[in-house]
PDB file of C-alpha atoms in Angstrom:
ATOM      1  CA  MET A   1     121.672-236.794 143.188  1.00 44.00           C
ATOM      2  CA  LYS A   2     119.440-233.713 143.117  1.00 42.00           C
ATOM      3  CA  SER A   3     122.200-231.663 144.741  1.00 47.00           C
ATOM      4  CA  ALA A   4     124.706-232.847 142.170  1.00 45.00           C
ATOM      5  CA  LEU A   5     122.346-231.999 139.322  1.00 37.00           C
ATOM      6  CA  LEU A   6     121.683-228.576 140.813  1.00 37.00           C
ATOM      7  CA  ALA A   7     125.409-227.883 141.102  1.00 41.00           C
ATOM      8  CA  LEU A   8     125.892-228.942 137.490  1.00 35.00           C
ATOM      9  CA  ALA A   9     123.034-226.721 136.385  1.00 36.00           C
ATOM     10  CA  LEU A  10     124.560-223.753 138.164  1.00 34.00           C
ATOM     11  CA  LEU A  11     127.872-224.363 136.461  1.00 37.00           C
ATOM     12  CA  VAL A  12     126.264-224.617 133.058  1.00 39.00           C
ATOM     13  CA  ALA A  13     124.159-221.514 133.674  1.00 36.00           C
ATOM     14  CA  ALA A  14     127.129-219.439 134.776  1.00 40.00           C
ATOM     15  CA  PRO A  15     128.187-216.756 132.275  1.00 48.00           C
ATOM     16  CA  ALA A  16     131.087-217.699 130.024  1.00 45.00           C
ATOM     17  CA  HIS A  17     133.291-214.952 131.454  1.00 45.00           C
ATOM     18  CA  ALA A  18     132.746-215.961 135.109  1.00 76.00           C
ATOM     19  CA  ALA A  19     136.332-217.083 135.776  1.00 94.00           C
ATOM     20  CA  ALA A  20     137.888-213.949 134.301  1.00 96.00           C
ATOM     21  CA  GLU A  21     135.329-211.778 136.024  1.00 96.00           C
ATOM     22  CA  ASP A  22     135.988-213.411 139.392  1.00 97.00           C
ATOM     23  CA  SER A  23     139.751-213.036 138.998  1.00 98.00           C
ATOM     24  CA  PHE A  24     139.367-209.405 137.993  1.00 97.00           C
ATOM     25  CA  ARG A  25     137.067-208.628 140.905  1.00 97.00           C
ATOM     26  CA  GLU A  26     139.563-210.196 143.304  1.00 97.00           C
ATOM     27  CA  GLY A  27     142.609-208.495 141.815  1.00 98.00           C
ATOM     28  CA  ARG A  28     144.278-211.574 140.365  1.00 98.00           C
ATOM     29  CA  TRP A  29     145.355-209.610 137.334  1.00 98.00           C
ATOM     30  CA  ALA A  30     147.564-212.119 135.542  1.00 98.00           C
ATOM     31  CA  GLU A  31     144.917-214.822 135.945  1.00 98.00           C
ATOM     32  CA  ALA A  32     142.193-212.486 134.700  1.00 98.00           C
ATOM     33  CA  ALA A  33     144.266-211.773 131.595  1.00 98.00           C
ATOM     34  CA  ARG A  34     144.856-215.456 130.848  1.00 97.00           C
ATOM     35  CA  GLU A  35     141.312-216.560 131.605  1.00 97.00           C
ATOM     36  CA  GLY A  36     139.725-213.688 129.721  1.00 97.00           C
ATOM     37  CA  ARG A  37     141.670-214.476 126.583  1.00 97.00           C
ATOM     38  CA  ALA A  38     140.910-218.193 126.867  1.00 96.00           C
ATOM     39  CA  GLU A  39     137.181-217.602 127.386  1.00 96.00           C
ATOM     40  CA  ALA A  40     137.159-215.190 124.445  1.00 96.00           C
ATOM     41  CA  THR A  41     133.792-213.553 125.020  1.00 96.00           C
ATOM     42  CA  VAL A  42     133.450-209.821 124.520  1.00 97.00           C
ATOM     43  CA  GLN A  43     133.287-209.153 128.252  1.00 97.00           C
ATOM     44  CA  SER A  44     136.036-211.602 129.188  1.00 97.00           C
ATOM     45  CA  LEU A  45     138.365-210.041 126.627  1.00 98.00           C
ATOM     46  CA  ILE A  46     137.663-206.621 128.131  1.00 98.00           C
ATOM     47  CA  TYR A  47     138.553-208.006 131.565  1.00 98.00           C
ATOM     48  CA  ALA A  48     141.764-209.452 130.100  1.00 98.00           C
ATOM     49  CA  GLY A  49     142.745-206.134 128.558  1.00 98.00           C
ATOM     50  CA  ARG A  50     141.904-204.137 131.673  1.00 98.00           C
ATOM     51  CA  ALA A  51     143.963-206.534 133.798  1.00 98.00           C
ATOM     52  CA  ASN A  52     146.943-206.076 131.491  1.00 98.00           C
ATOM     53  CA  LEU A  53     146.550-202.298 131.620  1.00 98.00           C
ATOM     54  CA  TRP A  54     146.534-202.415 135.421  1.00 98.00           C
ATOM     55  CA  LEU A  55     149.714-204.487 135.443  1.00 98.00           C
ATOM     56  CA  ALA A  56     151.339-202.119 132.947  1.00 98.00           C
ATOM     57  CA  GLY A  57     150.377-198.946 134.754  1.00 97.00           C
ATOM     58  CA  TYR A  58     150.658-199.903 138.400  1.00 97.00           C
ATOM     59  CA  GLU A  59     152.681-203.075 138.952  1.00 96.00           C
ATOM     60  CA  THR A  60     155.523-202.868 136.451  1.00 96.00           C
ATOM     61  CA  THR A  61     158.926-201.267 136.937  1.00 97.00           C
ATOM     62  CA  GLU A  62     160.373-201.711 133.429  1.00 97.00           C
ATOM     63  CA  LYS A  63     159.248-199.639 130.463  1.00 97.00           C
ATOM     64  CA  ALA A  64     159.666-202.478 127.965  1.00 98.00           C
ATOM     65  CA  ARG A  65     157.497-204.735 130.085  1.00 98.00           C
ATOM     66  CA  ALA A  66     154.849-202.032 130.378  1.00 98.00           C
ATOM     67  CA  GLU A  67     154.859-201.571 126.613  1.00 98.00           C
ATOM     68  CA  ALA A  68     154.429-205.307 126.059  1.00 98.00           C
ATOM     69  CA  LEU A  69     151.492-205.428 128.463  1.00 98.00           C
ATOM     70  CA  ILE A  70     149.837-202.465 126.756  1.00 98.00           C
ATOM     71  CA  ALA A  71     150.263-204.189 123.391  1.00 98.00           C
ATOM     72  CA  ALA A  72     148.658-207.330 124.821  1.00 98.00           C
ATOM     73  CA  ALA A  73     145.782-205.269 126.189  1.00 98.00           C
ATOM     74  CA  GLU A  74     145.226-203.655 122.795  1.00 98.00           C
ATOM     75  CA  ARG A  75     145.036-207.096 121.188  1.00 98.00           C
ATOM     76  CA  ASP A  76     142.401-208.064 123.760  1.00 98.00           C
ATOM     77  CA  PHE A  77     140.329-204.964 123.067  1.00 98.00           C
ATOM     78  CA  ASP A  78     140.709-205.405 119.314  1.00 98.00           C
ATOM     79  CA  ALA A  79     139.460-208.975 119.655  1.00 98.00           C
ATOM     80  CA  ALA A  80     136.488-207.765 121.680  1.00 98.00           C
ATOM     81  CA  LEU A  81     135.738-205.074 119.114  1.00 98.00           C
ATOM     82  CA  ALA A  82     135.946-207.605 116.287  1.00 98.00           C
ATOM     83  CA  LYS A  83     133.059-209.393 117.990  1.00 98.00           C
ATOM     84  CA  ALA A  84     131.154-206.248 119.002  1.00 98.00           C
ATOM     85  CA  PRO A  85     132.370-203.140 117.146  1.00 98.00           C
ATOM     86  CA  SER A  86     130.017-200.769 118.965  1.00 97.00           C
ATOM     87  CA  ASN A  87     130.779-201.981 122.497  1.00 98.00           C
ATOM     88  CA  VAL A  88     131.343-198.816 124.524  1.00 98.00           C
ATOM     89  CA  ASP A  89     133.550-200.386 127.204  1.00 98.00           C
ATOM     90  CA  ALA A  90     135.842-201.981 124.643  1.00 98.00           C
ATOM     91  CA  ARG A  91     136.102-198.718 122.696  1.00 98.00           C
ATOM     92  CA  LEU A  92     136.882-196.770 125.860  1.00 98.00           C
ATOM     93  CA  GLN A  93     139.519-199.194 127.036  1.00 98.00           C
ATOM     94  CA  LYS A  94     141.125-199.268 123.602  1.00 98.00           C
ATOM     95  CA  ALA A  95     141.401-195.474 123.827  1.00 98.00           C
ATOM     96  CA  VAL A  96     142.929-195.792 127.312  1.00 98.00           C
ATOM     97  CA  ALA A  97     145.536-198.192 125.928  1.00 98.00           C
ATOM     98  CA  ILE A  98     146.395-195.742 123.145  1.00 98.00           C
ATOM     99  CA  GLY A  99     146.707-193.005 125.758  1.00 97.00           C
ATOM    100  CA  TYR A 100     149.074-195.215 127.747  1.00 98.00           C
ATOM    101  CA  ARG A 101     151.179-195.763 124.643  1.00 98.00           C
ATOM    102  CA  ALA A 102     151.200-192.032 124.029  1.00 97.00           C
ATOM    103  CA  LYS A 103     152.434-191.367 127.552  1.00 96.00           C
ATOM    104  CA  LEU A 104     155.311-193.829 127.332  1.00 97.00           C
ATOM    105  CA  ALA A 105     156.290-192.812 123.812  1.00 97.00           C
ATOM    106  CA  LYS A 106     155.720-189.090 124.464  1.00 95.00           C
ATOM    107  CA  SER A 107     153.775-189.036 121.197  1.00 97.00           C
ATOM    108  CA  PRO A 108     151.520-186.017 120.503  1.00 96.00           C
ATOM    109  CA  GLY A 109     149.890-187.916 117.650  1.00 97.00           C
ATOM    110  CA  LEU A 110     148.869-190.840 119.827  1.00 98.00           C
ATOM    111  CA  ALA A 111     147.774-188.453 122.578  1.00 97.00           C
ATOM    112  CA  LYS A 112     145.451-186.637 120.192  1.00 97.00           C
ATOM    113  CA  ASP A 113     144.149-189.966 118.887  1.00 98.00           C
ATOM    114  CA  SER A 114     143.208-191.096 122.394  1.00 98.00           C
ATOM    115  CA  ARG A 115     141.580-187.744 123.171  1.00 98.00           C
ATOM    116  CA  ASN A 116     139.527-187.787 119.987  1.00 98.00           C
ATOM    117  CA  ARG A 117     138.304-191.281 120.772  1.00 98.00           C
ATOM    118  CA  PHE A 118     137.392-190.301 124.331  1.00 98.00           C
ATOM    119  CA  VAL A 119     135.503-187.229 123.182  1.00 98.00           C
ATOM    120  CA  ALA A 120     133.577-189.146 120.536  1.00 98.00           C
ATOM    121  CA  ILE A 121     132.530-191.787 123.051  1.00 98.00           C
ATOM    122  CA  ARG A 122     131.590-189.191 125.669  1.00 98.00           C
ATOM    123  CA  ASP A 123     129.522-187.166 123.230  1.00 98.00           C
ATOM    124  CA  ALA A 124     127.651-190.277 122.104  1.00 98.00           C
ATOM    125  CA  ASN A 125     127.208-191.520 125.704  1.00 98.00           C
ATOM    126  CA  PRO A 126     126.721-188.406 127.865  1.00 98.00           C
ATOM    127  CA  GLU A 127     125.595-190.431 130.890  1.00 98.00           C
ATOM    128  CA  ASN A 128     128.793-192.493 131.021  1.00 98.00           C
ATOM    129  CA  PRO A 129     130.991-191.277 133.912  1.00 98.00           C
ATOM    130  CA  LEU A 130     134.054-193.185 132.709  1.00 98.00           C
ATOM    131  CA  ALA A 131     133.968-191.365 129.385  1.00 98.00           C
ATOM    132  CA  TRP A 132     133.762-188.001 131.153  1.00 98.00           C
ATOM    133  CA  SER A 133     136.583-189.030 133.482  1.00 98.00           C
ATOM    134  CA  ALA A 134     138.750-190.120 130.560  1.00 98.00           C
ATOM    135  CA  VAL A 135     138.382-186.795 128.757  1.00 98.00           C
ATOM    136  CA  ALA A 136     138.930-184.802 131.953  1.00 98.00           C
ATOM    137  CA  GLY A 137     141.927-186.896 132.960  1.00 97.00           C
ATOM    138  CA  TRP A 138     143.456-186.490 129.519  1.00 97.00           C
ATOM    139  CA  HIS A 139     143.315-182.702 129.793  1.00 98.00           C
ATOM    140  CA  GLY A 140     144.633-182.647 133.353  1.00 97.00           C
ATOM    141  CA  GLY A 141     147.446-185.082 132.615  1.00 96.00           C
ATOM    142  CA  ALA A 142     148.541-183.167 129.527  1.00 96.00           C
ATOM    143  CA  VAL A 143     148.691-179.847 131.380  1.00 97.00           C
ATOM    144  CA  ALA A 144     150.519-181.415 134.335  1.00 95.00           C
ATOM    145  CA  SER A 145     153.093-183.019 132.023  1.00 93.00           C
ATOM    146  CA  LEU A 146     153.742-180.151 129.636  1.00 92.00           C
ATOM    147  CA  GLY A 147     152.580-177.044 131.459  1.00 94.00           C
ATOM    148  CA  GLY A 148     149.566-175.000 130.481  1.00 93.00           C
ATOM    149  CA  PHE A 149     151.094-173.129 127.544  1.00 92.00           C
ATOM    150  CA  MET A 150     152.765-176.086 125.831  1.00 92.00           C
ATOM    151  CA  ALA A 151     149.858-178.442 126.494  1.00 93.00           C
ATOM    152  CA  GLY A 152     147.486-175.933 124.994  1.00 94.00           C
ATOM    153  CA  THR A 153     149.697-175.147 122.024  1.00 94.00           C
ATOM    154  CA  VAL A 154     150.767-178.679 121.119  1.00 93.00           C
ATOM    155  CA  LEU A 155     147.730-180.715 122.176  1.00 95.00           C
ATOM    156  CA  GLY A 156     144.878-178.285 122.748  1.00 95.00           C
ATOM    157  CA  ALA A 157     144.640-179.312 126.414  1.00 95.00           C
ATOM    158  CA  LYS A 158     142.943-177.074 128.989  1.00 96.00           C
ATOM    159  CA  ALA A 159     142.973-177.291 132.774  1.00 95.00           C
ATOM    160  CA  SER A 160     139.390-175.987 132.792  1.00 96.00           C
ATOM    161  CA  GLU A 161     138.277-179.156 130.977  1.00 97.00           C
ATOM    162  CA  PHE A 162     139.702-181.199 133.833  1.00 98.00           C
ATOM    163  CA  GLU A 163     137.578-179.421 136.420  1.00 97.00           C
ATOM    164  CA  ALA A 164     134.419-179.287 134.311  1.00 98.00           C
ATOM    165  CA  GLY A 165     134.702-182.934 133.355  1.00 98.00           C
ATOM    166  CA  PHE A 166     135.063-184.203 136.887  1.00 98.00           C
ATOM    167  CA  ALA A 167     132.204-182.004 138.047  1.00 98.00           C
ATOM    168  CA  ARG A 168     130.025-183.973 135.645  1.00 98.00           C
ATOM    169  CA  VAL A 169     131.573-187.268 136.760  1.00 98.00           C
ATOM    170  CA  PHE A 170     130.559-186.592 140.356  1.00 98.00           C
ATOM    171  CA  GLN A 171     127.010-185.826 139.282  1.00 98.00           C
ATOM    172  CA  LEU A 172     126.820-189.174 137.520  1.00 98.00           C
ATOM    173  CA  ALA A 173     128.735-191.322 140.042  1.00 98.00           C
ATOM    174  CA  PRO A 174     128.933-189.475 143.368  1.00 97.00           C
ATOM    175  CA  ARG A 175     129.912-192.493 145.470  1.00 97.00           C
ATOM    176  CA  ASN A 176     132.456-194.210 143.249  1.00 98.00           C
ATOM    177  CA  PRO A 177     135.810-194.010 145.072  1.00 98.00           C
ATOM    178  CA  ALA A 178     137.895-194.548 141.923  1.00 98.00           C
ATOM    179  CA  TYR A 179     136.820-191.248 140.405  1.00 98.00           C
ATOM    180  CA  ARG A 180     137.521-189.345 143.616  1.00 98.00           C
ATOM    181  CA  THR A 181     141.044-190.742 143.746  1.00 98.00           C
ATOM    182  CA  LEU A 182     141.707-190.003 140.086  1.00 98.00           C
ATOM    183  CA  TYR A 183     140.468-186.457 140.575  1.00 98.00           C
ATOM    184  CA  ALA A 184     142.547-185.858 143.709  1.00 98.00           C
ATOM    185  CA  ILE A 185     145.698-187.304 142.157  1.00 98.00           C
ATOM    186  CA  GLY A 186     145.093-185.193 139.063  1.00 98.00           C
ATOM    187  CA  LEU A 187     144.668-182.081 141.187  1.00 98.00           C
ATOM    188  CA  LEU A 188     147.942-182.666 142.996  1.00 98.00           C
ATOM    189  CA  ASP A 189     149.743-183.545 139.784  1.00 97.00           C
ATOM    190  CA  LEU A 190     148.763-180.118 138.460  1.00 97.00           C
ATOM    191  CA  THR A 191     150.004-178.262 141.552  1.00 97.00           C
ATOM    192  CA  PRO A 192     150.429-178.830 145.308  1.00 97.00           C
ATOM    193  CA  ARG A 193     148.363-175.665 145.742  1.00 98.00           C
ATOM    194  CA  ASN A 194     145.353-177.908 145.086  1.00 98.00           C
ATOM    195  CA  ALA A 195     145.941-179.713 148.384  1.00 98.00           C
ATOM    196  CA  ALA A 196     142.822-178.378 150.121  1.00 98.00           C
ATOM    197  CA  LYS A 197     140.615-179.239 147.156  1.00 98.00           C
ATOM    198  CA  ALA A 198     142.110-182.729 146.977  1.00 98.00           C
ATOM    199  CA  SER A 199     141.509-183.240 150.710  1.00 98.00           C
ATOM    200  CA  THR A 200     137.865-182.312 150.271  1.00 98.00           C
ATOM    201  CA  ALA A 201     137.482-184.758 147.373  1.00 98.00           C
ATOM    202  CA  LEU A 202     139.000-187.575 149.431  1.00 98.00           C
ATOM    203  CA  LYS A 203     137.095-186.951 152.649  1.00 98.00           C
ATOM    204  CA  GLY A 204     135.560-190.225 153.834  1.00 98.00           C
ATOM    205  CA  ILE A 205     136.783-192.146 150.810  1.00 98.00           C
ATOM    206  CA  GLU A 206     137.513-195.242 152.881  1.00 97.00           C
ATOM    207  CA  THR A 207     133.784-195.642 153.569  1.00 97.00           C
ATOM    208  CA  LEU A 208     132.713-195.656 149.911  1.00 98.00           C
ATOM    209  CA  PRO A 209     131.727-198.982 148.310  1.00 97.00           C
ATOM    210  CA  ALA A 210     133.992-200.555 145.688  1.00 98.00           C
ATOM    211  CA  ALA A 211     132.660-202.928 143.046  1.00 96.00           C
ATOM    212  CA  ASP A 212     135.902-204.768 142.328  1.00 97.00           C
ATOM    213  CA  ALA A 213     139.645-204.847 142.916  1.00 98.00           C
ATOM    214  CA  PHE A 214     140.189-201.980 140.491  1.00 97.00           C
ATOM    215  CA  GLU A 215     137.962-199.677 142.532  1.00 98.00           C
ATOM    216  CA  ARG A 216     139.303-201.043 145.830  1.00 98.00           C
ATOM    217  CA  SER A 217     142.873-200.427 144.748  1.00 98.00           C
ATOM    218  CA  LEU A 218     142.134-196.860 143.744  1.00 98.00           C
ATOM    219  CA  ARG A 219     140.162-196.329 146.944  1.00 98.00           C
ATOM    220  CA  ASP A 220     143.205-197.479 148.918  1.00 98.00           C
ATOM    221  CA  GLN A 221     145.383-195.090 146.934  1.00 98.00           C
ATOM    222  CA  GLY A 222     142.988-192.275 147.753  1.00 98.00           C
ATOM    223  CA  ALA A 223     143.131-193.132 151.445  1.00 98.00           C
ATOM    224  CA  ARG A 224     146.937-193.026 151.349  1.00 98.00           C
ATOM    225  CA  VAL A 225     146.930-189.632 149.660  1.00 98.00           C
ATOM    226  CA  ALA A 226     144.350-188.361 152.151  1.00 98.00           C
ATOM    227  CA  ALA A 227     146.572-189.467 155.023  1.00 98.00           C
ATOM    228  CA  ALA A 228     149.549-187.685 153.469  1.00 98.00           C
ATOM    229  CA  LEU A 229     147.509-184.522 153.001  1.00 98.00           C
ATOM    230  CA  ALA A 230     146.369-184.664 156.614  1.00 98.00           C
ATOM    231  CA  LYS A 231     150.007-184.261 157.689  1.00 97.00           C
ATOM    232  CA  GLY A 232     150.044-180.826 156.086  1.00 97.00           C
ATOM    233  CA  ASP A 233     152.900-181.383 153.638  1.00 97.00           C
ATOM    234  CA  ALA A 234     151.349-180.691 150.237  1.00 97.00           C
ATOM    235  CA  LYS A 235     154.598-181.275 148.351  1.00 97.00           C
ATOM    236  CA  ALA A 236     155.043-184.701 149.914  1.00 97.00           C
ATOM    237  CA  ALA A 237     151.427-185.501 149.076  1.00 98.00           C
ATOM    238  CA  GLN A 238     152.082-184.499 145.477  1.00 98.00           C
ATOM    239  CA  THR A 239     155.125-186.764 145.333  1.00 98.00           C
ATOM    240  CA  LEU A 240     153.048-189.671 146.636  1.00 98.00           C
ATOM    241  CA  ALA A 241     150.216-188.936 144.219  1.00 98.00           C
ATOM    242  CA  ARG A 242     152.591-188.994 141.277  1.00 97.00           C
ATOM    243  CA  ARG A 243     154.137-192.248 142.457  1.00 97.00           C
ATOM    244  CA  LEU A 244     150.672-193.814 142.715  1.00 97.00           C
ATOM    245  CA  SER A 245     149.554-192.648 139.286  1.00 96.00           C
ATOM    246  CA  ALA A 246     149.889-194.769 136.152  1.00 96.00           C
ATOM    247  CA  PHE A 247     153.561-195.565 135.410  1.00 97.00           C
ATOM    248  CA  GLY A 248     154.648-193.989 138.675  1.00 96.00           C
ATOM    249  CA  THR A 249     156.460-197.267 139.442  1.00 92.00           C
ATOM    250  CA  LEU A 250     158.659-197.198 136.335  1.00 94.00           C
ATOM    251  CA  ALA A 251     162.364-196.915 137.072  1.00 75.00           C
TER     252      ALA A 251
END
C-alpha cells in the first residue's frame, strides 16, 4: 500500500508538461506536439511548437506541409504568450517561426520582422546564447541566400554579424553541440572556403553532451558534416550541410 501511495504521489507531483517534455527529449516530435497542446501549460505549448518546427524544417518534403506545421507552431507559441507574454523562450521561438515563414515565402518583410524580434530579445537578455545564435544565424543565412551585396542592401544583413554573434555564443555555451553544428553549417553555406574553420568548430563534437533529442539530432548532423570534411571535398561537405539545414529536405 505504501508503494502504491508513493507512486501516486510521484504522479501527482510530476510537472504538468512531463509527457510533452519526455516526448520532446526523446525525439517523438508528433507526440510532443499533441501532448503539449493538450497539456496547455506555457512550457508544454513551447515544446509543442518546437516539435512542429522541427518537423517542418527537418522531416518534411512538401512545402505546403511545412507551411501548415509552421502555422501550427505559431498557434502554440501564441497560446503560450497569451499565458505568459514576457516568456523569453516563447518569444524567441515565435520569432524563429516567423523566420521560417519568411524563408519559405521569400518575404523581406517577414525576414526583417524576425530579425527585429531576435535583436530585441538578445539586447534584453545578453546572457542568452540562443538569442545570440538566432541573430547571428539570421545574418549568415541572409548573406548565404542573397549574396553579400543584395543581403546588405535589401535586408541590412552582414556576414561580420554572423561571426561576432557566434563568438559570443561560444563564450556563453562552449560545450553545446547544437550551436557548433549551426555555426559550421552556416560557415559552409556561406562558402566552401570556410571548410577548415568548420572542421575546427566540429572537432570532437561527438563527445559533447546533448540535453535532448533536438541537441542530439544537431550533434549527429555535425558529426556527419565533420566526416564529410575529413574526406577533403569541401564542395561535397557544403552540399551535405545545405541538405541538413532547415528545409533542406523540401523537394
